[in-house]
PDB file of C-alpha atoms in Angstrom:
ATOM      1  CA  UNK A  16      30.602  18.580   0.565  1.00  0.00           C
ATOM      2  CA  UNK A  17      30.022  15.350   2.013  1.00  0.00           C
ATOM      3  CA  UNK A  18      26.877  13.496   0.515  1.00  0.00           C
ATOM      4  CA  UNK A  19      26.055   9.997   2.739  1.00  0.00           C
ATOM      5  CA  UNK A  20      24.110   7.534   0.617  1.00  0.00           C
ATOM      6  CA  UNK A  21      25.834   8.725  -2.449  1.00  0.00           C
ATOM      7  CA  UNK A  22      25.013   5.199  -4.440  1.00  0.00           C
ATOM      8  CA  UNK A  23      21.365   4.647  -3.279  1.00  0.00           C
ATOM      9  CA  UNK A  24      18.812   5.242  -5.426  1.00  0.00           C
ATOM     10  CA  UNK A  25      18.008   9.146  -4.462  1.00  0.00           C
ATOM     11  CA  UNK A  26      21.284   9.958  -3.344  1.00  0.00           C
ATOM     12  CA  UNK A  27      22.818   8.865  -6.584  1.00  0.00           C
ATOM     13  CA  UNK A  28      20.348  11.584  -8.272  1.00  0.00           C
ATOM     14  CA  UNK A  29      21.199  13.915  -5.653  1.00  0.00           C
ATOM     15  CA  UNK A  30      25.012  13.383  -6.193  1.00  0.00           C
ATOM     16  CA  UNK A  31      24.773  14.306  -9.965  1.00  0.00           C
ATOM     17  CA  UNK A  32      22.588  17.504  -9.373  1.00  0.00           C
ATOM     18  CA  UNK A  33      25.182  18.912  -6.794  1.00  0.00           C
ATOM     19  CA  UNK A  34      27.799  18.234  -9.363  1.00  0.00           C
ATOM     20  CA  UNK A  35      26.096  20.133 -12.129  1.00  0.00           C
ATOM     21  CA  UNK A  36      25.535  22.957  -9.821  1.00  0.00           C
ATOM     22  CA  UNK A  37      29.454  23.305  -9.345  1.00  0.00           C
ATOM     23  CA  UNK A  38      29.378  21.999  -5.806  1.00  0.00           C
ATOM     24  CA  UNK A  39      32.655  19.310  -4.826  1.00  0.00           C
ATOM     25  CA  UNK A  40      30.691  16.479  -3.697  1.00  0.00           C
ATOM     26  CA  UNK A  41      32.477  13.569  -1.476  1.00  0.00           C
ATOM     27  CA  UNK A  42      30.395  10.143  -1.288  1.00  0.00           C
ATOM     28  CA  UNK A  43      29.924   7.734   1.271  1.00  0.00           C
ATOM     29  CA  UNK A  44      28.034   5.062   0.843  1.00  0.00           C
ATOM     30  CA  UNK A  45      27.510   1.610   2.779  1.00  0.00           C
ATOM     31  CA  UNK A  46      28.000  -0.490  -0.645  1.00  0.00           C
ATOM     32  CA  UNK A  47      31.271   1.328  -1.545  1.00  0.00           C
ATOM     33  CA  UNK A  48      33.548   3.213   1.155  1.00  0.00           C
ATOM     34  CA  UNK A  49      31.554   3.628   4.295  1.00  0.00           C
ATOM     35  CA  UNK A  50      28.991   3.304   7.060  1.00  0.00           C
ATOM     36  CA  UNK A  51      27.548   6.105   8.563  1.00  0.00           C
ATOM     37  CA  UNK A  52      27.912   4.302  11.604  1.00  0.00           C
ATOM     38  CA  UNK A  53      31.861   4.086  11.408  1.00  0.00           C
ATOM     39  CA  UNK A  54      33.260   7.785  13.180  1.00  0.00           C
ATOM     40  CA  UNK A  55      36.290   6.914  11.380  1.00  0.00           C
ATOM     41  CA  UNK A  56      34.940   6.196   7.935  1.00  0.00           C
ATOM     42  CA  UNK A  57      32.790   9.514   8.171  1.00  0.00           C
ATOM     43  CA  UNK A  58      36.060  11.457   9.863  1.00  0.00           C
ATOM     44  CA  UNK A  59      38.259  10.388   6.653  1.00  0.00           C
ATOM     45  CA  UNK A  60      35.629  12.222   4.327  1.00  0.00           C
ATOM     46  CA  UNK A  61      34.137  15.151   6.551  1.00  0.00           C
ATOM     47  CA  UNK A  62      37.088  17.636   6.759  1.00  0.00           C
ATOM     48  CA  UNK A  63      37.491  20.002   4.272  1.00  0.00           C
ATOM     49  CA  UNK A  64      33.323  19.949   3.745  1.00  0.00           C
ATOM     50  CA  UNK A  65      31.627  23.455   4.243  1.00  0.00           C
ATOM     51  CA  UNK A  66      27.775  21.064   4.118  1.00  0.00           C
ATOM     52  CA  UNK A  67      26.385  17.508   4.777  1.00  0.00           C
ATOM     53  CA  UNK A  68      23.681  16.216   2.619  1.00  0.00           C
ATOM     54  CA  UNK A  69      22.709  13.606   4.710  1.00  0.00           C
ATOM     55  CA  UNK A  70      20.641  10.847   2.042  1.00  0.00           C
ATOM     56  CA  UNK A  71      21.928   7.331   3.939  1.00  0.00           C
ATOM     57  CA  UNK A  72      18.905   5.722   6.193  1.00  0.00           C
ATOM     58  CA  UNK A  73      17.367   2.277   6.037  1.00  0.00           C
ATOM     59  CA  UNK A  74      13.582   3.027   4.554  1.00  0.00           C
ATOM     60  CA  UNK A  75      10.419   0.990   4.049  1.00  0.00           C
ATOM     61  CA  UNK A  76       8.022  -0.120   6.501  1.00  0.00           C
ATOM     62  CA  UNK A  77       9.610  -3.000   6.945  1.00  0.00           C
ATOM     63  CA  UNK A  78       8.682  -6.571   7.583  1.00  0.00           C
ATOM     64  CA  UNK A  79       8.137  -7.067  11.612  1.00  0.00           C
ATOM     65  CA  UNK A  80       9.635  -5.723  14.625  1.00  0.00           C
ATOM     66  CA  UNK A  81      12.559  -7.642  14.151  1.00  0.00           C
ATOM     67  CA  UNK A  82      13.804  -4.916  12.017  1.00  0.00           C
ATOM     68  CA  UNK A  83      13.253  -2.118  14.752  1.00  0.00           C
ATOM     69  CA  UNK A  84      17.130  -2.428  15.471  1.00  0.00           C
ATOM     70  CA  UNK A  85      18.344  -1.824  12.088  1.00  0.00           C
ATOM     71  CA  UNK A  86      15.936   1.232  12.015  1.00  0.00           C
ATOM     72  CA  UNK A  87      17.096   2.749  15.107  1.00  0.00           C
ATOM     73  CA  UNK A  88      21.038   1.582  14.331  1.00  0.00           C
ATOM     74  CA  UNK A  89      21.331   2.983  10.974  1.00  0.00           C
ATOM     75  CA  UNK A  90      19.160   5.936  10.923  1.00  0.00           C
ATOM     76  CA  UNK A  91      19.126   7.077  15.146  1.00  0.00           C
ATOM     77  CA  UNK A  92      22.258   6.259  15.848  1.00  0.00           C
ATOM     78  CA  UNK A  93      24.075   6.910  12.156  1.00  0.00           C
ATOM     79  CA  UNK A  94      22.486  10.307  12.017  1.00  0.00           C
ATOM     80  CA  UNK A  95      24.088  11.026  15.611  1.00  0.00           C
ATOM     81  CA  UNK A  96      27.467  10.052  14.157  1.00  0.00           C
ATOM     82  CA  UNK A  97      27.390  12.513  11.744  1.00  0.00           C
ATOM     83  CA  UNK A  98      26.593  15.059  13.707  1.00  0.00           C
ATOM     84  CA  UNK A  99      29.009  14.408  16.602  1.00  0.00           C
ATOM     85  CA  UNK A 100      31.442  14.432  13.689  1.00  0.00           C
ATOM     86  CA  UNK A 101      30.266  18.041  12.052  1.00  0.00           C
ATOM     87  CA  UNK A 102      30.678  19.526  15.034  1.00  0.00           C
ATOM     88  CA  UNK A 103      34.719  18.071  15.536  1.00  0.00           C
ATOM     89  CA  UNK A 104      35.165  19.547  12.027  1.00  0.00           C
ATOM     90  CA  UNK A 105      33.569  22.796  11.955  1.00  0.00           C
ATOM     91  CA  UNK A 106      30.783  21.802   9.573  1.00  0.00           C
ATOM     92  CA  UNK A 107      27.761  24.847   9.668  1.00  0.00           C
ATOM     93  CA  UNK A 108      25.068  23.154   7.667  1.00  0.00           C
ATOM     94  CA  UNK A 109      22.796  19.952   6.889  1.00  0.00           C
ATOM     95  CA  UNK A 110      20.654  19.049   4.856  1.00  0.00           C
ATOM     96  CA  UNK A 111      18.728  16.418   5.971  1.00  0.00           C
ATOM     97  CA  UNK A 112      16.332  13.819   4.123  1.00  0.00           C
ATOM     98  CA  UNK A 113      13.416  13.225   6.353  1.00  0.00           C
ATOM     99  CA  UNK A 114       9.909  12.015   5.110  1.00  0.00           C
ATOM    100  CA  UNK A 115       6.075  13.128   5.547  1.00  0.00           C
ATOM    101  CA  UNK A 116       5.789   9.285   7.297  1.00  0.00           C
ATOM    102  CA  UNK A 117       6.304  11.465  10.065  1.00  0.00           C
ATOM    103  CA  UNK A 118       2.592  13.236  10.127  1.00  0.00           C
ATOM    104  CA  UNK A 119       0.926   9.408  10.197  1.00  0.00           C
ATOM    105  CA  UNK A 120      -2.512  10.438   8.582  1.00  0.00           C
ATOM    106  CA  UNK A 121      -2.975  13.664   6.540  1.00  0.00           C
ATOM    107  CA  UNK A 122      -5.107  16.502   7.498  1.00  0.00           C
ATOM    108  CA  UNK A 123      -8.873  16.549   6.848  1.00  0.00           C
ATOM    109  CA  UNK A 124     -12.070  18.444   7.219  1.00  0.00           C
ATOM    110  CA  UNK A 125     -14.604  17.499   9.090  1.00  0.00           C
ATOM    111  CA  UNK A 126     -18.052  19.328   8.217  1.00  0.00           C
ATOM    112  CA  UNK A 127     -19.211  19.877  12.022  1.00  0.00           C
ATOM    113  CA  UNK A 128     -15.827  20.065  13.840  1.00  0.00           C
ATOM    114  CA  UNK A 129     -13.492  21.696  10.715  1.00  0.00           C
ATOM    115  CA  UNK A 130      -9.870  20.733  10.295  1.00  0.00           C
ATOM    116  CA  UNK A 131      -8.776  17.799  12.584  1.00  0.00           C
ATOM    117  CA  UNK A 132      -6.589  14.767  12.554  1.00  0.00           C
ATOM    118  CA  UNK A 133      -7.806  11.132  12.983  1.00  0.00           C
ATOM    119  CA  UNK A 134      -5.683   8.760  14.391  1.00  0.00           C
ATOM    120  CA  UNK A 135      -4.598   4.786  13.364  1.00  0.00           C
ATOM    121  CA  UNK A 136      -7.695   3.435  11.644  1.00  0.00           C
ATOM    122  CA  UNK A 137      -9.686   0.370  13.217  1.00  0.00           C
ATOM    123  CA  UNK A 138      -9.005  -2.871  12.563  1.00  0.00           C
ATOM    124  CA  UNK A 139     -12.556  -3.846  12.472  1.00  0.00           C
ATOM    125  CA  UNK A 140     -12.783  -0.946  10.050  1.00  0.00           C
ATOM    126  CA  UNK A 141     -10.702  -2.210   7.534  1.00  0.00           C
ATOM    127  CA  UNK A 142     -11.329  -5.310   7.483  1.00  0.00           C
ATOM    128  CA  UNK A 143     -14.301  -4.866   6.649  1.00  0.00           C
ATOM    129  CA  UNK A 144     -13.695  -2.534   3.663  1.00  0.00           C
ATOM    130  CA  UNK A 145     -14.050   0.351   5.465  1.00  0.00           C
ATOM    131  CA  UNK A 146     -10.815   2.315   4.318  1.00  0.00           C
ATOM    132  CA  UNK A 147     -11.808   6.312   5.077  1.00  0.00           C
ATOM    133  CA  UNK A 148     -10.395   7.892   8.399  1.00  0.00           C
ATOM    134  CA  UNK A 149     -13.389   8.991  10.684  1.00  0.00           C
ATOM    135  CA  UNK A 150     -14.016  12.111  12.723  1.00  0.00           C
ATOM    136  CA  UNK A 151     -12.082  11.295  16.302  1.00  0.00           C
ATOM    137  CA  UNK A 152     -14.866  13.648  17.862  1.00  0.00           C
ATOM    138  CA  UNK A 153     -18.118  12.589  15.886  1.00  0.00           C
ATOM    139  CA  UNK A 154     -17.333   9.581  13.768  1.00  0.00           C
ATOM    140  CA  UNK A 155     -18.538  11.347  11.017  1.00  0.00           C
ATOM    141  CA  UNK A 156     -16.616  10.932   6.972  1.00  0.00           C
ATOM    142  CA  UNK A 157     -14.313  13.610   6.283  1.00  0.00           C
ATOM    143  CA  UNK A 158     -12.215  15.302   3.606  1.00  0.00           C
ATOM    144  CA  UNK A 159      -8.707  15.404   2.646  1.00  0.00           C
ATOM    145  CA  UNK A 160      -6.709  18.375   3.097  1.00  0.00           C
ATOM    146  CA  UNK A 161      -3.475  19.405   2.527  1.00  0.00           C
ATOM    147  CA  UNK A 162      -1.044  19.383   5.116  1.00  0.00           C
ATOM    148  CA  UNK A 163       1.524  21.741   6.042  1.00  0.00           C
ATOM    149  CA  UNK A 164       5.182  21.696   8.068  1.00  0.00           C
ATOM    150  CA  UNK A 165       3.417  23.057  11.114  1.00  0.00           C
ATOM    151  CA  UNK A 166       1.028  19.631  11.498  1.00  0.00           C
ATOM    152  CA  UNK A 167       2.101  17.458  14.628  1.00  0.00           C
ATOM    153  CA  UNK A 168       4.144  14.634  14.330  1.00  0.00           C
ATOM    154  CA  UNK A 169       1.885  11.405  14.461  1.00  0.00           C
ATOM    155  CA  UNK A 170       4.228   8.812  12.857  1.00  0.00           C
ATOM    156  CA  UNK A 171       2.812   5.045  12.745  1.00  0.00           C
ATOM    157  CA  UNK A 172       6.251   2.555  12.366  1.00  0.00           C
ATOM    158  CA  UNK A 173       9.597   2.007  12.576  1.00  0.00           C
ATOM    159  CA  UNK A 174      10.976   4.319  10.047  1.00  0.00           C
ATOM    160  CA  UNK A 175       8.717   7.107  10.548  1.00  0.00           C
ATOM    161  CA  UNK A 176       9.543   7.633  14.302  1.00  0.00           C
ATOM    162  CA  UNK A 177      13.359   7.611  13.165  1.00  0.00           C
ATOM    163  CA  UNK A 178      12.688   9.856  10.955  1.00  0.00           C
ATOM    164  CA  UNK A 179      11.895  11.938  13.191  1.00  0.00           C
ATOM    165  CA  UNK A 180      14.350  11.198  15.525  1.00  0.00           C
ATOM    166  CA  UNK A 181      16.541  12.601  13.047  1.00  0.00           C
ATOM    167  CA  UNK A 182      15.016  15.887  12.745  1.00  0.00           C
ATOM    168  CA  UNK A 183      15.222  15.559  16.823  1.00  0.00           C
ATOM    169  CA  UNK A 184      18.799  15.084  16.784  1.00  0.00           C
ATOM    170  CA  UNK A 185      19.408  17.492  14.167  1.00  0.00           C
ATOM    171  CA  UNK A 186      17.673  20.282  15.717  1.00  0.00           C
ATOM    172  CA  UNK A 187      19.986  19.782  18.876  1.00  0.00           C
ATOM    173  CA  UNK A 188      22.810  19.911  16.529  1.00  0.00           C
ATOM    174  CA  UNK A 189      21.824  23.070  15.465  1.00  0.00           C
ATOM    175  CA  UNK A 190      20.583  24.822  18.723  1.00  0.00           C
ATOM    176  CA  UNK A 191      24.274  24.003  20.224  1.00  0.00           C
ATOM    177  CA  UNK A 192      26.419  24.017  17.244  1.00  0.00           C
ATOM    178  CA  UNK A 193      24.829  27.024  16.528  1.00  0.00           C
ATOM    179  CA  UNK A 194      24.087  25.489  12.713  1.00  0.00           C
ATOM    180  CA  UNK A 195      22.312  25.522  10.010  1.00  0.00           C
ATOM    181  CA  UNK A 196      19.839  22.829   9.329  1.00  0.00           C
ATOM    182  CA  UNK A 197      16.975  21.879   6.464  1.00  0.00           C
ATOM    183  CA  UNK A 198      15.204  18.816   6.645  1.00  0.00           C
ATOM    184  CA  UNK A 199      13.548  17.893   3.096  1.00  0.00           C
ATOM    185  CA  UNK A 200      10.692  15.710   4.208  1.00  0.00           C
ATOM    186  CA  UNK A 201      10.086  13.891   0.802  1.00  0.00           C
ATOM    187  CA  UNK A 202       6.773  12.412   0.058  1.00  0.00           C
ATOM    188  CA  UNK A 203       6.139   9.815  -2.487  1.00  0.00           C
ATOM    189  CA  UNK A 204       9.222   9.737  -4.761  1.00  0.00           C
ATOM    190  CA  UNK A 205       9.430   7.617  -7.799  1.00  0.00           C
ATOM    191  CA  UNK A 206      12.047   7.731 -10.719  1.00  0.00           C
ATOM    192  CA  UNK A 207      14.884   5.909 -12.452  1.00  0.00           C
ATOM    193  CA  UNK A 208      17.141   3.728 -10.117  1.00  0.00           C
ATOM    194  CA  UNK A 209      14.223   2.899  -7.663  1.00  0.00           C
ATOM    195  CA  UNK A 210      14.844  -0.327  -5.876  1.00  0.00           C
ATOM    196  CA  UNK A 211      13.205  -3.278  -7.146  1.00  0.00           C
ATOM    197  CA  UNK A 212      10.712  -5.138  -4.992  1.00  0.00           C
ATOM    198  CA  UNK A 213      11.749  -5.571  -1.588  1.00  0.00           C
ATOM    199  CA  UNK A 214       9.641  -5.881   1.692  1.00  0.00           C
ATOM    200  CA  UNK A 215      11.121  -2.018   2.286  1.00  0.00           C
ATOM    201  CA  UNK A 216      10.751  -0.628  -1.253  1.00  0.00           C
ATOM    202  CA  UNK A 217       8.112   1.753  -2.014  1.00  0.00           C
ATOM    203  CA  UNK A 218       4.949   0.825  -3.742  1.00  0.00           C
ATOM    204  CA  UNK A 219       5.470   2.570  -7.377  1.00  0.00           C
ATOM    205  CA  UNK A 220       8.455   0.036  -7.563  1.00  0.00           C
ATOM    206  CA  UNK A 221       6.388  -2.776  -6.079  1.00  0.00           C
ATOM    207  CA  UNK A 222       4.100  -1.936  -9.237  1.00  0.00           C
ATOM    208  CA  UNK A 223       6.974  -1.484 -11.898  1.00  0.00           C
ATOM    209  CA  UNK A 224       8.552  -5.000 -10.681  1.00  0.00           C
ATOM    210  CA  UNK A 225       5.443  -6.899 -10.663  1.00  0.00           C
ATOM    211  CA  UNK A 226       4.406  -5.796 -14.665  1.00  0.00           C
ATOM    212  CA  UNK A 227       8.117  -6.258 -15.264  1.00  0.00           C
ATOM    213  CA  UNK A 228       7.362  -9.510 -14.389  1.00  0.00           C
ATOM    214  CA  UNK A 229       4.181  -9.604 -16.258  1.00  0.00           C
ATOM    215  CA  UNK A 230       2.247  -9.815 -13.139  1.00  0.00           C
ATOM    216  CA  UNK A 231      -0.700  -7.158 -12.349  1.00  0.00           C
ATOM    217  CA  UNK A 232      -0.031  -4.913  -9.899  1.00  0.00           C
ATOM    218  CA  UNK A 233      -1.663  -5.930  -6.483  1.00  0.00           C
ATOM    219  CA  UNK A 234      -3.155  -2.625  -5.106  1.00  0.00           C
ATOM    220  CA  UNK A 235      -4.183  -2.882  -1.432  1.00  0.00           C
ATOM    221  CA  UNK A 236      -7.519  -1.206   0.121  1.00  0.00           C
ATOM    222  CA  UNK A 237      -9.582  -0.025  -3.017  1.00  0.00           C
ATOM    223  CA  UNK A 238      -6.829   1.723  -4.656  1.00  0.00           C
ATOM    224  CA  UNK A 239      -8.290   5.257  -3.245  1.00  0.00           C
ATOM    225  CA  UNK A 240      -5.736   5.868  -0.886  1.00  0.00           C
ATOM    226  CA  UNK A 241      -4.350   9.551  -2.267  1.00  0.00           C
ATOM    227  CA  UNK A 242      -0.769  10.007  -2.424  1.00  0.00           C
ATOM    228  CA  UNK A 243       1.448  13.223  -3.821  1.00  0.00           C
ATOM    229  CA  UNK A 244       4.229  11.434  -6.410  1.00  0.00           C
ATOM    230  CA  UNK A 245       7.560  13.498  -6.874  1.00  0.00           C
ATOM    231  CA  UNK A 246      10.058  12.769  -9.235  1.00  0.00           C
ATOM    232  CA  UNK A 247      13.305  11.795  -8.198  1.00  0.00           C
ATOM    233  CA  UNK A 248      15.125  14.543 -10.297  1.00  0.00           C
ATOM    234  CA  UNK A 249      12.661  16.934  -8.730  1.00  0.00           C
ATOM    235  CA  UNK A 250      14.034  15.667  -5.511  1.00  0.00           C
ATOM    236  CA  UNK A 251      17.309  16.273  -6.550  1.00  0.00           C
ATOM    237  CA  UNK A 252      17.007  19.873  -6.889  1.00  0.00           C
ATOM    238  CA  UNK A 253      15.204  20.304  -3.780  1.00  0.00           C
ATOM    239  CA  UNK A 254      18.948  19.273  -2.388  1.00  0.00           C
ATOM    240  CA  UNK A 255      20.525  21.800  -4.147  1.00  0.00           C
ATOM    241  CA  UNK A 256      17.944  24.945  -3.289  1.00  0.00           C
ATOM    242  CA  UNK A 257      18.022  23.579   0.486  1.00  0.00           C
ATOM    243  CA  UNK A 258      21.673  24.631   0.919  1.00  0.00           C
ATOM    244  CA  UNK A 259      20.695  27.990   0.138  1.00  0.00           C
ATOM    245  CA  UNK A 260      18.108  27.707   2.912  1.00  0.00           C
ATOM    246  CA  UNK A 261      17.750  27.996   7.092  1.00  0.00           C
ATOM    247  CA  UNK A 262      18.921  30.084   9.841  1.00  0.00           C
ATOM    248  CA  UNK A 263      21.671  29.084  11.825  1.00  0.00           C
ATOM    249  CA  UNK A 264      20.622  27.696  15.357  1.00  0.00           C
ATOM    250  CA  UNK A 265      17.272  26.429  14.165  1.00  0.00           C
ATOM    251  CA  UNK A 266      15.668  23.486  11.942  1.00  0.00           C
ATOM    252  CA  UNK A 267      13.576  24.193   8.948  1.00  0.00           C
ATOM    253  CA  UNK A 268      11.372  21.607   7.665  1.00  0.00           C
ATOM    254  CA  UNK A 269       9.737  21.530   4.613  1.00  0.00           C
ATOM    255  CA  UNK A 270       7.473  19.655   2.062  1.00  0.00           C
ATOM    256  CA  UNK A 271       9.245  18.293  -1.053  1.00  0.00           C
ATOM    257  CA  UNK A 272       6.158  17.123  -3.170  1.00  0.00           C
ATOM    258  CA  UNK A 273       4.636  18.010  -6.814  1.00  0.00           C
ATOM    259  CA  UNK A 274       1.684  19.978  -4.995  1.00  0.00           C
ATOM    260  CA  UNK A 275      -0.886  17.469  -7.557  1.00  0.00           C
ATOM    261  CA  UNK A 276      -1.437  14.204  -5.831  1.00  0.00           C
ATOM    262  CA  UNK A 277      -3.052  11.373  -7.107  1.00  0.00           C
ATOM    263  CA  UNK A 278      -4.362   8.101  -5.936  1.00  0.00           C
ATOM    264  CA  UNK A 279      -2.693   4.221  -5.653  1.00  0.00           C
ATOM    265  CA  UNK A 280      -5.447   2.917  -8.075  1.00  0.00           C
ATOM    266  CA  UNK A 281      -4.118   5.938 -10.809  1.00  0.00           C
ATOM    267  CA  UNK A 282      -0.594   5.286 -10.246  1.00  0.00           C
ATOM    268  CA  UNK A 283      -0.573   2.085 -10.405  1.00  0.00           C
ATOM    269  CA  UNK A 284      -3.098   1.815 -13.985  1.00  0.00           C
ATOM    270  CA  UNK A 285      -0.702   4.743 -15.323  1.00  0.00           C
ATOM    271  CA  UNK A 286       1.917   2.460 -15.381  1.00  0.00           C
ATOM    272  CA  UNK A 287       0.018  -0.576 -16.539  1.00  0.00           C
ATOM    273  CA  UNK A 288      -1.389   1.904 -19.474  1.00  0.00           C
ATOM    274  CA  UNK A 289       2.528   2.315 -20.502  1.00  0.00           C
ATOM    275  CA  UNK A 290       3.318  -1.126 -20.368  1.00  0.00           C
ATOM    276  CA  UNK A 291       0.592  -2.630 -22.074  1.00  0.00           C
ATOM    277  CA  UNK A 292      -0.733  -4.251 -18.962  1.00  0.00           C
ATOM    278  CA  UNK A 293      -1.670  -6.365 -17.030  1.00  0.00           C
ATOM    279  CA  UNK A 294      -4.022  -3.967 -15.791  1.00  0.00           C
ATOM    280  CA  UNK A 295      -4.088  -3.605 -11.501  1.00  0.00           C
ATOM    281  CA  UNK A 296      -6.089  -5.674  -9.534  1.00  0.00           C
ATOM    282  CA  UNK A 297      -7.311  -4.138  -6.361  1.00  0.00           C
ATOM    283  CA  UNK A 298      -7.108  -6.772  -3.739  1.00  0.00           C
ATOM    284  CA  UNK A 299      -8.856  -5.344  -0.815  1.00  0.00           C
ATOM    285  CA  UNK A 300      -5.902  -5.871   1.454  1.00  0.00           C
ATOM    286  CA  UNK A 301      -4.270  -3.317   3.726  1.00  0.00           C
ATOM    287  CA  UNK A 302      -1.284  -2.939   5.936  1.00  0.00           C
ATOM    288  CA  UNK A 303      -2.108  -1.526   9.692  1.00  0.00           C
ATOM    289  CA  UNK A 304       1.169   0.636   9.320  1.00  0.00           C
ATOM    290  CA  UNK A 305      -0.260   2.403   6.112  1.00  0.00           C
ATOM    291  CA  UNK A 306      -2.396   5.610   6.365  1.00  0.00           C
ATOM    292  CA  UNK A 307      -5.026   6.706   4.063  1.00  0.00           C
ATOM    293  CA  UNK A 308      -4.439  10.013   2.926  1.00  0.00           C
ATOM    294  CA  UNK A 309      -1.249  12.056   2.733  1.00  0.00           C
ATOM    295  CA  UNK A 310      -1.419  15.054   0.670  1.00  0.00           C
ATOM    296  CA  UNK A 311       1.114  17.995   0.586  1.00  0.00           C
ATOM    297  CA  UNK A 312       0.918  21.880   1.153  1.00  0.00           C
ATOM    298  CA  UNK A 313       4.440  22.318  -0.808  1.00  0.00           C
ATOM    299  CA  UNK A 314       4.119  26.401  -0.507  1.00  0.00           C
ATOM    300  CA  UNK A 315       6.530  26.947   1.979  1.00  0.00           C
ATOM    301  CA  UNK A 316       9.465  25.078   0.024  1.00  0.00           C
ATOM    302  CA  UNK A 317       8.342  27.570  -2.974  1.00  0.00           C
ATOM    303  CA  UNK A 318       8.564  30.706  -0.934  1.00  0.00           C
ATOM    304  CA  UNK A 319      11.739  30.126   0.807  1.00  0.00           C
ATOM    305  CA  UNK A 320      13.913  27.767  -1.151  1.00  0.00           C
ATOM    306  CA  UNK A 321      12.572  28.789  -4.395  1.00  0.00           C
ATOM    307  CA  UNK A 322      11.587  24.709  -5.341  1.00  0.00           C
ATOM    308  CA  UNK A 323       9.315  23.507  -7.057  1.00  0.00           C
ATOM    309  CA  UNK A 324       8.785  20.413  -8.857  1.00  0.00           C
ATOM    310  CA  UNK A 325       8.517  20.239 -12.563  1.00  0.00           C
ATOM    311  CA  UNK A 326       8.031  16.511 -13.674  1.00  0.00           C
ATOM    312  CA  UNK A 327       4.362  16.034 -14.541  1.00  0.00           C
ATOM    313  CA  UNK A 328       2.597  13.098 -12.853  1.00  0.00           C
ATOM    314  CA  UNK A 329       2.055  11.333 -16.883  1.00  0.00           C
ATOM    315  CA  UNK A 330       5.338  12.221 -17.787  1.00  0.00           C
ATOM    316  CA  UNK A 331       7.275  10.804 -15.193  1.00  0.00           C
ATOM    317  CA  UNK A 332       4.680   7.918 -14.898  1.00  0.00           C
ATOM    318  CA  UNK A 333       5.725   7.454 -19.276  1.00  0.00           C
ATOM    319  CA  UNK A 334       9.339   7.315 -18.007  1.00  0.00           C
ATOM    320  CA  UNK A 335       9.080   5.426 -15.327  1.00  0.00           C
ATOM    321  CA  UNK A 336       7.381   2.602 -16.818  1.00  0.00           C
ATOM    322  CA  UNK A 337       9.944   1.618 -19.266  1.00  0.00           C
ATOM    323  CA  UNK A 338      13.318   3.012 -17.066  1.00  0.00           C
ATOM    324  CA  UNK A 339      16.094   1.017 -15.225  1.00  0.00           C
ATOM    325  CA  UNK A 340      15.530  -0.493 -11.448  1.00  0.00           C
ATOM    326  CA  UNK A 341      18.196  -0.802  -9.072  1.00  0.00           C
TER     327      UNK A 341
END
């Protein structure tokens, strides 16, 4: 099979898991042997494959609108090149690395209006330190709830928008080519080889890089943002499991999460404690593209793919606190 993004943080772990499961893997990575936007590079490696596991992407929130062309080129055009090549070569199975960011805000419960999906938080509220979303109908306080795969998409930044576009393109391919497409909506992935602190890094890598440099992790907002942190080895196993899922002519999407959420502040504190400090600093700063809470239901992946995360939060953070970064 062909694995794109094979030398990346997640891709390198997926490559190991696929090989351990007995699969023959041909890797394509811009850092080593080719770009997914280059049809010739894809055509060179794809013949003989029975599946494509597509990890290659430009990730992260980005810096500003100047990043838009790269996100669209790598994530959207690159996806289209891969799908067109799959059709040419008769490859009928796709596993796509998607993301929970396509949901926007997570699910919430209003005491008067039941389950609701709030829109983007207002800058005036954020400036005043009011970080919790409000009910879009009555403006009341909300309680976070788990989000399922059937929730409407509401992407809030360029990365999220291009990930949703990838899912749509994959669904187009599946319908027209009769292929099987499985989209894995990763939640907050962390673990060994995670890229160091850049504007495109995940929050776990940013905190870990700060601690390694002797600086306290800077926690935005009040640190109460809830996320589902999932270890990269579990994500790799989800990709292996996904090769047995899906139905011809359709795209099936799955939350890839632990089902045990923690706050960003708890994660920063756990890493700092494992490294012996310095303790995190809660800054009150915010980014307009961020969401407050996103908590997943992993039940569909368990029921249909047989996937369940195995690395616990404490165990994972203990390892990640000193693991090598990319």
